[in-house]
């Protein structure tokens, strides 16, 4: 068993960095978790629907953290035109995120049908932009659709999109099911999927009554978790901070916060299923290869982890003296990790 | 559509009445919900494991509410002997409740340790006591068992028990799946099941991040709810009050509180799936017939419901000036009911 582990700093291809006080807390913690490149979700309030808004947000993030490469995305909506796609590409925007309407946090302006977006997808395919899919369909009692099968029932739409746009690179985000993993594997090199840290660990039992493990898509059966634990795919944490009072309440927000401890979580979890040797591919290489992106010069660096037993902090504070102070409860708060970042420069 | 509905006061064959301050709050609300007979769960702290303890508890309940018939149960554990079963029967105790935790100790495959209770079950069969089963096996990642299939995986044990004790009356408590309903229907007249109010309404989506809808067994797929909505069985609410601060927290207690509004909830829900004509059988008749029990004289009375739109209270307080005041959040807090109890005397 190795006592130290050296890796390049990791890439997180699905991260929520929020705005204002939460952003100020989260962004400096990206590097703390051993990550030097991240692909930033556009579901702000209001969502990022234009190149201009994406570049303004990117500048805010870079000002807070000059040592991380921020790759930007747009929020798929009817405002988005093929012209805007070409403009976005020219300005370094990487992809477009599609949210099904109402399925998760800030997705009220998400899509209802993909066909209206076909001209946009055509332009994306031409210029080489990535389509990121939140792969769930809305629950529907009459048709037996609920949070436990919403992803599996979505896969037919993924297949159709890939069939209609075979050269468009599509990422099924935060895959949670064996069915999804198998479908993605069957669709060839232009379709990939991200796997979160928490879905490598949780099953449905873990969010039954446990609001801090509740996210969308929800964690599913043990056999699904097992399928995700073959990390041919790549890391997209979907780390999504919410103030604790919006989690510990009658109707909890969906999201799990993992950003400050990305590599310690992953090393601990990968070791638990004897896959530590796969961590580098999963967290550092596969994603950049799929996206065909390079990090900005000098940002990728070596991370050294050491085998050490320590505890996840109980909370992270945000806000300053003038604003109301809140806390965010991280994934596995108070629980034991077996790997720690020793050097990160 | 009827504007009034007259029913006999209902019977709740699965209720948690707690102790101390919570008991003082809950017990007077049984009648408020239109119920005049209830079968009381023995999982107190410590659990009710003898006739003597059951009779002491029964006296406490009757003192608080002389107008309700309280049927008592014992908690299945290794202290329980065939002699104690015969003593319990003589003293009017109705049945024995089995919780999975009690039967899985020192047993690799959980429920198989029912065999240690076979002498007890034999005595119960002989004297005519009811066996009440919490029908779930423990989650087990290696064997793909989790909260979503724990009931279905239990059914083989139900079948075996029925096969070994064909004359023992067995109730599968709080059935939540189509599989359970179909198994119970297949096993003949000595096997029944209770259905809760909340499982007639909820699916898995409703407890995703919503602690007040979280209970065990968890609500499942829409097709399961549909199967429960054929009310050939009988009411056992599993109403289980917990202080709000033990629900709205990182790890919520399991349980849904429905006691104060039993009949208004049921009339509202039954009407929503056009089964108002079945409510009397489900809530007032089937259970007493299965248990072969009569209410104490003068306790069953007429309840008149009227069609009226009103709201579920946001909370119920418990405790008095000298103790710490707490609240319990009821099922559907703040939501609309369409039926109200008009007279209940």
XYZ file of C-alpha atoms in Angstrom:
690
model
C 0.000 0.000 0.000
C 1.585 3.327 -0.977
C 2.063 5.888 1.749
C 2.264 8.800 -0.663
C 0.622 9.487 -3.976
C 1.787 12.053 -6.528
C -0.652 13.296 -9.170
C -0.989 16.256 -11.486
C -3.535 18.746 -10.160
C -6.987 17.518 -11.155
C -9.668 18.746 -13.549
C -13.280 19.080 -12.439
C -15.558 19.072 -15.472
C -18.737 20.023 -13.618
C -18.678 22.602 -10.849
C -21.069 25.173 -9.398
C -19.256 28.297 -8.248
C -22.303 30.456 -7.422
C -22.305 34.236 -6.993
C -21.565 36.839 -4.352
C -20.717 35.578 -0.850
C -20.934 31.896 -1.749
C -18.690 32.436 -4.776
C -16.174 34.259 -2.610
C -16.036 31.286 -0.273
C -16.018 28.521 -2.869
C -13.626 29.743 -5.556
C -10.472 29.892 -3.393
C -11.215 26.331 -2.271
C -10.951 24.854 -5.773
C -7.153 24.779 -5.579
C -7.318 23.656 -1.938
C -8.981 20.464 -3.185
C -6.140 19.831 -5.642
C -7.946 21.079 -8.759
C -6.415 23.483 -11.287
C -8.954 23.354 -14.102
C -12.702 23.487 -13.897
C -15.650 23.631 -16.208
C -18.109 26.101 -14.735
C -21.872 25.601 -14.732
C -23.990 28.485 -16.044
C -27.058 28.180 -13.796
C -26.651 31.486 -12.033
C -29.516 33.809 -11.169
C -30.135 34.883 -13.922
C -28.501 32.101 -15.980
C -25.538 32.742 -18.275
C -27.098 32.811 -21.732
C -24.597 34.894 -23.719
C -20.890 35.124 -24.429
C -20.798 38.518 -22.797
C -22.245 37.255 -19.497
C -19.907 34.255 -19.515
C -16.844 36.478 -19.983
C -17.905 38.814 -17.183
C -18.367 35.831 -14.851
C -15.037 34.340 -15.952
C -13.252 37.606 -15.135
C -14.802 37.568 -11.642
C -13.609 34.017 -11.070
C -10.106 34.696 -12.364
C -9.793 37.724 -10.155
C -10.645 35.589 -7.133
C -8.369 32.732 -8.200
C -5.700 33.469 -10.806
C -4.156 30.004 -10.505
C -7.076 28.016 -11.866
C -8.165 27.597 -15.493
C -11.880 28.371 -15.774
C -13.651 26.892 -18.773
C -17.025 28.500 -19.367
C -20.421 27.253 -20.523
C -23.718 28.758 -21.637
C -27.224 27.830 -20.454
C -29.312 26.306 -23.227
C -32.432 28.374 -23.794
C -34.386 29.785 -26.690
C -32.340 33.019 -26.635
C -29.342 31.065 -27.825
C -28.817 31.334 -31.614
C -26.342 29.670 -33.992
C -24.695 33.094 -34.338
C -24.251 33.323 -30.591
C -22.700 29.822 -30.640
C -20.119 30.971 -33.218
C -19.423 34.084 -31.205
C -19.036 31.994 -28.034
C -16.600 29.637 -29.714
C -14.498 32.558 -30.936
C -14.368 33.835 -27.377
C -13.218 30.563 -25.863
C -16.536 29.346 -24.426
C -16.373 25.572 -24.327
C -19.894 24.222 -24.205
C -23.611 24.547 -23.580
C -25.455 23.026 -20.651
C -28.968 21.708 -21.015
C -31.203 21.454 -17.972
C -34.583 19.755 -18.147
C -37.164 22.196 -16.870
C -37.713 22.145 -13.141
C -35.623 19.071 -12.429
C -32.856 20.619 -10.333
C -31.518 23.853 -8.793
C -32.180 26.960 -10.927
C -33.571 24.949 -13.823
C -36.898 26.745 -14.195
C -35.788 28.042 -17.564
C -34.612 24.646 -18.786
C -35.619 22.828 -21.936
C -38.837 21.000 -22.732
C -38.026 19.601 -26.149
C -34.710 19.317 -27.940
C -35.954 19.700 -31.490
C -36.260 23.476 -31.223
C -32.530 23.547 -30.461
C -31.421 21.561 -33.491
C -30.062 24.635 -35.341
C -28.018 25.449 -32.225
C -26.723 21.873 -31.956
C -25.828 21.933 -35.658
C -23.745 25.068 -35.130
C -22.126 23.514 -32.043
C -21.234 20.403 -34.012
C -19.709 22.548 -36.765
C -17.569 24.736 -34.529
C -16.711 22.010 -32.019
C -18.532 22.911 -28.826
C -19.594 20.438 -26.149
C -23.214 19.710 -25.242
C -23.618 18.979 -21.539
C -26.803 17.189 -20.598
C -28.524 16.969 -17.251
C -29.947 13.600 -18.202
C -33.249 13.290 -16.421
C -36.797 13.604 -17.599
C -39.411 15.160 -15.300
C -41.293 12.849 -12.979
C -44.693 11.785 -14.261
C -46.911 9.654 -12.075
C -49.105 8.421 -14.917
C -46.090 7.067 -16.764
C -44.360 5.650 -13.662
C -41.502 8.136 -13.917
C -39.886 9.238 -10.691
C -36.463 10.283 -9.420
C -35.306 6.664 -9.354
C -35.785 6.021 -13.075
C -35.705 9.564 -14.509
C -32.154 9.095 -15.804
C -32.731 5.693 -17.368
C -35.857 7.034 -19.090
C -33.762 9.923 -20.458
C -31.313 7.671 -22.301
C -33.516 7.336 -25.361
C -33.134 11.108 -25.832
C -29.361 10.836 -25.511
C -29.307 8.135 -28.171
C -31.448 10.206 -30.505
C -29.293 13.307 -30.065
C -26.164 11.304 -30.770
C -27.792 9.707 -33.796
C -28.835 13.094 -35.181
C -25.500 14.785 -34.363
C -22.884 12.021 -34.458
C -19.945 14.418 -34.450
C -21.285 16.625 -31.655
C -19.447 15.903 -28.435
C -22.040 15.169 -25.761
C -21.431 14.687 -22.048
C -24.066 12.952 -19.974
C -23.452 14.781 -16.715
C -23.322 13.133 -13.293
C -24.294 9.635 -14.450
C -25.868 7.635 -11.628
C -27.042 4.370 -13.165
C -25.669 1.222 -14.701
C -28.046 1.829 -17.601
C -26.490 5.241 -18.263
C -22.923 3.959 -18.087
C -23.698 1.160 -20.514
C -25.486 3.460 -22.934
C -22.621 5.933 -22.933
C -20.093 3.161 -23.504
C -22.158 1.963 -26.473
C -22.245 5.321 -28.237
C -18.627 5.723 -29.239
C -16.010 8.389 -28.796
C -18.099 11.536 -29.105
C -20.224 10.677 -26.050
C -18.795 10.719 -22.547
C -20.018 11.078 -19.023
C -18.943 12.714 -15.823
C -19.103 10.961 -12.479
C -19.345 12.875 -9.207
C -17.441 12.103 -6.039
C -20.597 11.513 -4.044
C -22.158 9.126 -6.565
C -19.047 6.950 -6.292
C -19.964 6.538 -2.628
C -23.689 6.957 -1.995
C -26.717 4.771 -2.601
C -30.375 5.609 -2.103
C -30.196 4.746 1.603
C -27.713 7.545 2.148
C -30.104 10.329 1.194
C -33.128 8.765 2.931
C -33.633 11.397 5.612
C -30.097 12.744 5.110
C -30.435 16.118 3.444
C -26.709 16.716 2.961
C -26.518 13.665 0.689
C -29.550 14.721 -1.333
C -28.717 15.793 -4.872
C -30.203 15.490 -8.342
C -29.920 13.005 -9.909
C -30.381 11.057 -6.677
C -27.998 8.240 -5.798
C -29.523 4.901 -6.725
C -29.086 1.157 -6.167
C -25.883 -0.590 -5.035
C -25.555 -2.199 -8.481
C -25.623 1.283 -10.023
C -22.855 2.502 -7.732
C -20.819 -0.543 -8.681
C -21.202 0.315 -12.387
C -19.988 3.885 -11.762
C -16.926 2.513 -9.990
C -15.348 1.463 -13.241
C -13.850 4.861 -13.893
C -13.418 4.859 -17.656
C -15.076 8.264 -17.577
C -14.007 11.459 -15.876
C -14.507 13.648 -12.896
C -17.264 16.234 -12.788
C -18.032 16.788 -9.129
C -21.289 18.719 -9.523
C -20.144 20.280 -6.241
C -23.054 22.523 -5.322
C -22.878 24.545 -2.110
C -26.123 25.502 -0.380
C -26.442 27.365 2.929
C -27.117 24.840 5.712
C -30.492 26.365 6.564
C -31.668 25.595 3.028
C -30.670 21.957 3.484
C -31.813 21.249 7.058
C -35.441 22.220 6.510
C -38.752 20.851 5.248
C -37.709 21.002 1.586
C -33.959 20.708 1.123
C -32.124 22.145 -1.865
C -30.472 19.491 -4.030
C -26.681 19.462 -4.044
C -23.592 18.073 -2.334
C -20.550 20.265 -1.598
C -17.187 18.615 -2.260
C -14.922 21.334 -3.732
C -12.523 21.922 -0.812
C -11.526 18.257 -0.582
C -11.773 16.946 -4.136
C -8.623 14.815 -4.187
C -8.706 13.666 -0.538
C -12.295 12.421 -1.041
C -11.381 10.706 -4.296
C -8.225 9.034 -3.001
C -10.128 7.770 0.056
C -12.997 6.413 -2.043
C -10.851 4.963 -4.859
C -8.694 3.195 -2.303
C -11.805 1.675 -0.708
C -12.523 -0.196 -3.924
C -8.894 -0.868 -4.803
C -8.728 1.532 -7.731
C -6.161 4.051 -6.564
C -4.158 3.288 -9.702
C -7.090 4.599 -11.790
C -7.386 7.930 -10.014
C -4.984 9.790 -12.266
C -6.827 8.817 -15.430
C -10.200 9.623 -13.888
C -9.370 12.921 -12.224
C -6.507 14.319 -14.293
C -6.434 12.920 -17.822
C -9.645 11.492 -19.296
C -11.598 14.729 -19.090
C -9.018 16.962 -20.757
C -8.627 14.357 -23.483
C -12.379 14.187 -24.151
C -12.727 17.962 -24.137
C -9.487 18.375 -26.088
C -8.456 21.241 -23.835
C -5.153 22.258 -22.315
C -4.634 24.086 -19.088
C -3.350 27.616 -19.118
C 0.413 27.643 -18.771
C 1.854 27.128 -15.330
C -1.438 26.198 -13.680
C -1.168 22.424 -13.675
C 1.253 21.354 -10.965
C 2.092 18.354 -8.836
C -0.085 17.392 -5.871
C 1.367 15.090 -3.268
C -1.097 13.181 -1.102
C -0.083 11.307 2.023
C -1.826 8.463 3.762
C -3.198 10.039 6.926
C -6.383 9.739 8.949
C -8.143 13.058 9.462
C -11.638 14.508 9.551
C -13.747 16.446 7.084
C -14.560 19.878 8.576
C -18.066 20.177 10.007
C -18.794 23.320 7.994
C -17.424 26.169 5.885
C -18.484 29.744 6.670
C -19.339 32.326 4.054
C -20.209 36.010 4.064
C -18.316 38.772 5.793
C -18.939 41.055 8.729
C -21.311 43.253 6.777
C -23.340 40.409 5.302
C -25.178 37.698 7.108
C -22.803 34.870 7.925
C -23.910 31.438 6.789
C -22.396 28.000 6.703
C -22.202 25.222 4.140
C -22.008 21.618 5.332
C -19.571 19.631 3.183
C -19.978 16.040 2.043
C -19.064 13.567 4.788
C -18.909 16.351 7.404
C -17.045 15.112 10.461
C -16.249 11.771 8.864
C -12.847 10.238 8.378
C -10.668 10.611 5.293
C -7.623 8.425 4.818
C -5.712 10.658 2.386
C -4.618 14.263 2.821
C -2.954 16.747 0.500
C 0.598 17.210 1.704
C 1.969 19.551 -0.936
C 0.085 21.544 -3.547
C 2.223 24.198 -5.206
C -70.440 14.178 -5.756
C -71.622 13.904 -2.144
C -71.353 16.978 0.004
C -71.445 15.010 3.249
C -70.168 11.603 4.209
C -71.258 9.595 7.240
C -69.041 6.806 8.553
C -68.575 4.864 11.750
C -65.556 6.091 13.688
C -62.475 4.439 12.187
C -59.970 1.847 13.402
C -56.240 2.438 13.114
C -54.396 -0.877 13.261
C -50.893 0.586 13.536
C -50.227 3.640 15.678
C -47.322 5.037 17.691
C -48.518 6.828 20.827
C -45.118 7.462 22.457
C -44.529 8.379 26.108
C -44.527 11.420 28.366
C -45.082 14.811 26.702
C -45.512 13.424 23.207
C -48.022 10.843 24.456
C -49.961 13.573 26.232
C -50.210 15.513 22.992
C -50.964 12.610 20.657
C -53.482 10.484 22.563
C -56.276 13.093 22.762
C -55.903 13.642 19.022
C -56.828 10.053 18.109
C -60.527 10.808 18.483
C -60.065 14.220 16.831
C -59.051 12.335 13.665
C -62.248 10.272 13.739
C -60.707 7.102 15.208
C -62.204 5.157 18.140
C -60.082 1.999 18.105
C -56.356 1.651 17.721
C -53.737 -1.043 17.832
C -50.792 0.356 19.737
C -47.165 -0.275 18.785
C -44.861 -1.516 21.562
C -41.605 0.206 20.548
C -41.302 2.429 23.585
C -38.052 3.162 25.365
C -37.642 0.514 26.755
C -39.907 -1.630 24.529
C -43.005 -3.375 25.857
C -41.915 -6.978 26.209
C -44.323 -8.312 28.857
C -48.016 -8.429 29.662
C -47.409 -6.381 32.764
C -45.749 -3.518 30.878
C -48.466 -3.572 28.235
C -51.210 -3.300 30.842
C -49.483 -0.410 32.612
C -49.159 1.413 29.284
C -52.772 0.645 28.392
C -53.950 2.140 31.696
C -51.982 5.329 30.970
C -53.580 5.612 27.542
C -57.114 4.948 28.839
C -56.688 7.556 31.526
C -55.768 10.120 28.885
C -58.551 9.051 26.526
C -61.410 6.998 27.958
C -63.386 7.087 24.699
C -60.978 5.055 22.584
C -60.435 1.277 22.567
C -56.710 0.549 22.906
C -55.561 -2.844 21.665
C -52.101 -3.719 22.891
C -49.096 -5.508 21.417
C -45.784 -6.904 22.636
C -42.336 -6.364 21.129
C -40.833 -9.569 19.738
C -37.561 -10.354 21.493
C -35.831 -13.345 22.988
C -37.352 -12.610 26.425
C -40.734 -13.564 25.065
C -41.703 -17.137 25.966
C -44.682 -19.330 24.997
C -45.847 -18.987 28.614
C -45.765 -15.221 28.359
C -47.797 -15.477 25.125
C -50.488 -17.464 26.930
C -50.473 -14.992 29.784
C -50.732 -12.099 27.327
C -53.693 -13.685 25.567
C -55.487 -14.215 28.869
C -54.972 -10.541 29.636
C -56.363 -9.299 26.348
C -53.119 -8.520 24.538
C -53.797 -8.861 20.837
C -50.516 -9.439 19.044
C -46.736 -9.332 18.789
C -44.758 -6.932 16.629
C -41.557 -7.976 14.937
C -39.011 -5.308 14.002
C -36.154 -6.239 11.689
C -33.472 -5.098 14.114
C -34.714 -7.562 16.726
C -34.607 -10.499 14.344
C -31.333 -9.798 12.613
C -28.977 -9.800 15.589
C -26.292 -12.430 15.226
C -27.609 -13.542 11.877
C -25.728 -13.224 8.630
C -28.831 -13.317 6.503
C -31.066 -11.392 8.843
C -34.588 -12.698 8.844
C -33.611 -16.365 8.905
C -33.278 -16.021 12.649
C -37.082 -16.084 12.837
C -36.543 -19.754 13.569
C -35.531 -18.938 17.156
C -39.041 -17.551 17.608
C -40.849 -20.607 16.294
C -41.935 -21.828 19.749
C -43.412 -18.357 20.359
C -45.171 -18.325 16.976
C -46.532 -21.819 17.681
C -48.036 -20.610 20.943
C -49.462 -17.537 19.187
C -51.036 -19.732 16.542
C -52.570 -21.934 19.233
C -54.059 -19.137 21.328
C -54.961 -16.900 18.385
C -52.640 -13.906 18.594
C -51.624 -11.764 15.650
C -48.054 -11.509 14.334
C -47.273 -8.020 13.016
C -44.267 -7.803 10.730
C -42.169 -4.810 9.800
C -41.396 -6.390 6.440
C -37.968 -5.186 5.418
C -34.607 -6.876 5.404
C -31.491 -4.865 6.242
C -29.705 -3.065 3.432
C -26.708 -4.966 2.124
C -24.555 -3.398 -0.565
C -22.960 -6.664 -1.669
C -26.355 -8.201 -2.329
C -27.866 -5.068 -3.923
C -30.330 -4.588 -1.085
C -31.333 -1.033 -0.230
C -34.368 0.841 1.059
C -36.040 0.624 -2.343
C -36.140 -3.174 -2.510
C -35.883 -4.140 1.187
C -39.605 -4.929 1.369
C -39.753 -6.964 -1.816
C -36.724 -8.981 -0.680
C -38.531 -9.664 2.611
C -41.508 -11.349 0.995
C -39.843 -14.747 0.769
C -39.681 -14.721 4.581
C -43.366 -13.830 4.817
C -44.204 -16.758 2.573
C -42.102 -19.119 4.656
C -43.682 -17.981 7.922
C -47.143 -18.431 6.480
C -46.202 -21.844 5.154
C -44.849 -22.933 8.552
C -47.768 -21.427 10.516
C -50.739 -21.479 8.166
C -53.266 -20.712 10.909
C -51.249 -17.880 12.474
C -52.728 -14.560 11.531
C -49.946 -12.413 10.094
C -50.114 -8.738 9.165
C -47.504 -7.313 6.823
C -47.412 -3.799 8.236
C -47.322 -0.621 6.133
C -47.049 -2.338 2.752
C -45.429 -0.067 0.166
C -44.970 -2.145 -2.971
C -46.978 -3.830 -5.669
C -44.950 -6.955 -4.959
C -46.058 -6.963 -1.316
C -49.712 -6.402 -2.138
C -49.692 -9.245 -4.643
C -47.926 -11.614 -2.268
C -50.364 -10.879 0.541
C -53.307 -11.390 -1.788
C -51.871 -14.775 -2.796
C -51.532 -16.095 0.758
C -55.152 -16.494 1.750
C -57.253 -15.340 4.650
C -54.782 -15.555 7.513
C -52.413 -12.990 5.954
C -53.344 -9.331 5.670
C -51.625 -6.014 5.365
C -52.029 -2.514 6.654
C -51.701 0.518 4.415
C -50.751 3.926 5.796
C -52.330 7.234 4.834
C -49.057 8.635 3.554
C -48.208 5.634 1.370
C -51.539 6.093 -0.398
C -50.248 9.498 -1.446
C -46.441 9.623 -1.607
C -43.868 8.316 -4.060
C -40.084 8.347 -3.778
C -39.912 11.906 -5.129
C -41.857 13.165 -2.144
C -39.231 12.208 0.413
C -36.270 13.276 -1.750
C -35.050 16.172 0.359
C -38.393 16.356 2.213
C -37.780 15.102 5.721
C -41.410 15.258 6.853
C -42.331 12.675 4.207
C -39.466 10.378 5.156
C -40.561 7.148 6.821
C -39.606 3.484 6.821
C -40.443 1.685 4.641
C -39.861 4.548 2.221
C -42.511 5.406 -0.361
C -41.632 3.865 -3.702
C -42.545 4.005 -7.397
C -45.782 5.379 -8.859
C -46.773 1.850 -9.901
C -46.403 0.761 -6.278
C -48.637 3.573 -5.053
C -51.192 2.560 -7.640
C -51.174 -1.014 -6.322
C -51.765 0.216 -2.754
C -54.727 2.247 -3.960
C -56.856 -0.844 -4.328
C -57.941 -0.837 -0.699
C -58.811 -4.469 -0.115
C -56.695 -4.205 3.016
C -57.057 -1.987 6.040
C -55.869 1.128 7.692
C -52.771 1.145 9.868
C -51.466 4.692 9.792
C -48.037 4.070 11.332
C -48.521 7.646 12.527
C -45.224 8.414 14.243
C -44.695 11.849 15.773
C -41.155 13.209 16.046
C -40.148 16.637 17.338
C -39.494 18.945 14.374
C -35.842 19.471 15.308
C -35.251 15.726 14.923
C -36.697 15.869 11.401
C -35.214 19.108 10.046
C -31.581 18.150 10.609
C -28.708 16.250 9.023
C -30.168 12.823 9.839
C -33.948 12.893 10.103
C -35.931 10.424 12.184
C -38.211 8.224 10.096
C -41.939 8.751 10.574
C -44.954 10.691 9.364
C -47.532 12.136 11.785
C -51.147 11.781 10.694
C -53.169 11.016 13.848
C -55.064 14.320 14.307
C -56.536 14.225 10.802
C -56.937 10.537 9.999
C -60.346 10.684 8.322
C -59.962 14.118 6.655
C -56.698 12.936 5.051
C -58.245 9.655 3.957
C -61.418 11.188 2.523
C -59.343 13.746 0.601
C -56.998 11.088 -0.791
C -59.657 8.459 -1.532
C -61.706 11.068 -3.357
C -58.669 11.983 -5.483
C -58.650 8.488 -6.949
C -62.439 8.093 -7.003
C -62.622 5.542 -4.226
C -64.640 7.383 -1.598
C -67.118 4.512 -1.644
C -64.318 2.187 -0.423
C -63.313 4.307 2.549
C -65.690 2.681 5.019
C -64.443 -0.816 4.293
C -60.815 0.293 4.419
C -60.929 2.464 7.518
C -63.806 1.046 9.548
C -64.532 -2.578 8.708
C -61.781 -4.697 7.123
C -59.362 -4.360 10.020
C -61.788 -5.335 12.772
C -62.907 -8.269 10.664
C -59.343 -9.513 10.117
C -58.459 -9.090 13.788
C -61.831 -10.462 14.886
C -62.143 -7.736 17.502
C -65.025 -5.630 18.693
C -64.864 -2.158 20.081
C -65.636 -1.552 23.722
C -69.259 -0.643 24.164
C -70.298 2.890 23.333
C -66.991 3.896 21.772
C -67.802 3.467 18.100
C -69.984 6.352 16.957
C -70.970 8.185 13.800
C -68.591 10.636 12.161
C -69.988 13.130 9.701
C -67.567 14.635 7.196
C -68.413 17.600 5.033
C -66.880 18.688 1.777
C -64.926 21.800 2.692
C -61.579 23.259 1.700
C -59.300 23.933 4.661
C -55.661 23.691 5.624
C -53.634 21.191 7.631
C -52.162 22.978 10.686
C -48.493 23.903 10.326
C -47.580 22.218 13.600
C -48.777 20.716 16.898
C -47.114 21.775 20.136
C -46.258 19.416 22.963
C -44.860 19.775 26.466
C -46.122 22.109 29.157
C -44.816 25.188 30.896
C -42.427 23.194 33.038
C -41.031 21.086 30.223
C -39.395 22.227 27.058
C -42.014 22.992 24.448
C -41.543 21.294 21.113
C -43.531 21.001 17.930
C -44.446 18.181 15.612
C -45.017 18.900 11.920
C -47.966 16.896 10.580
C -48.230 15.266 7.183
C -49.117 17.789 4.471
C -48.537 20.728 6.836
C -50.144 23.848 5.414
C -51.613 21.973 2.462
C -55.245 21.808 1.470
C -57.722 19.162 2.550
C -61.095 18.864 0.852
C -62.956 17.051 3.641
C -63.464 18.104 7.236
C -65.027 16.385 10.250
C -68.297 18.162 10.966
C -69.644 16.088 13.826
C -67.849 13.484 15.926
C -69.776 12.528 19.033
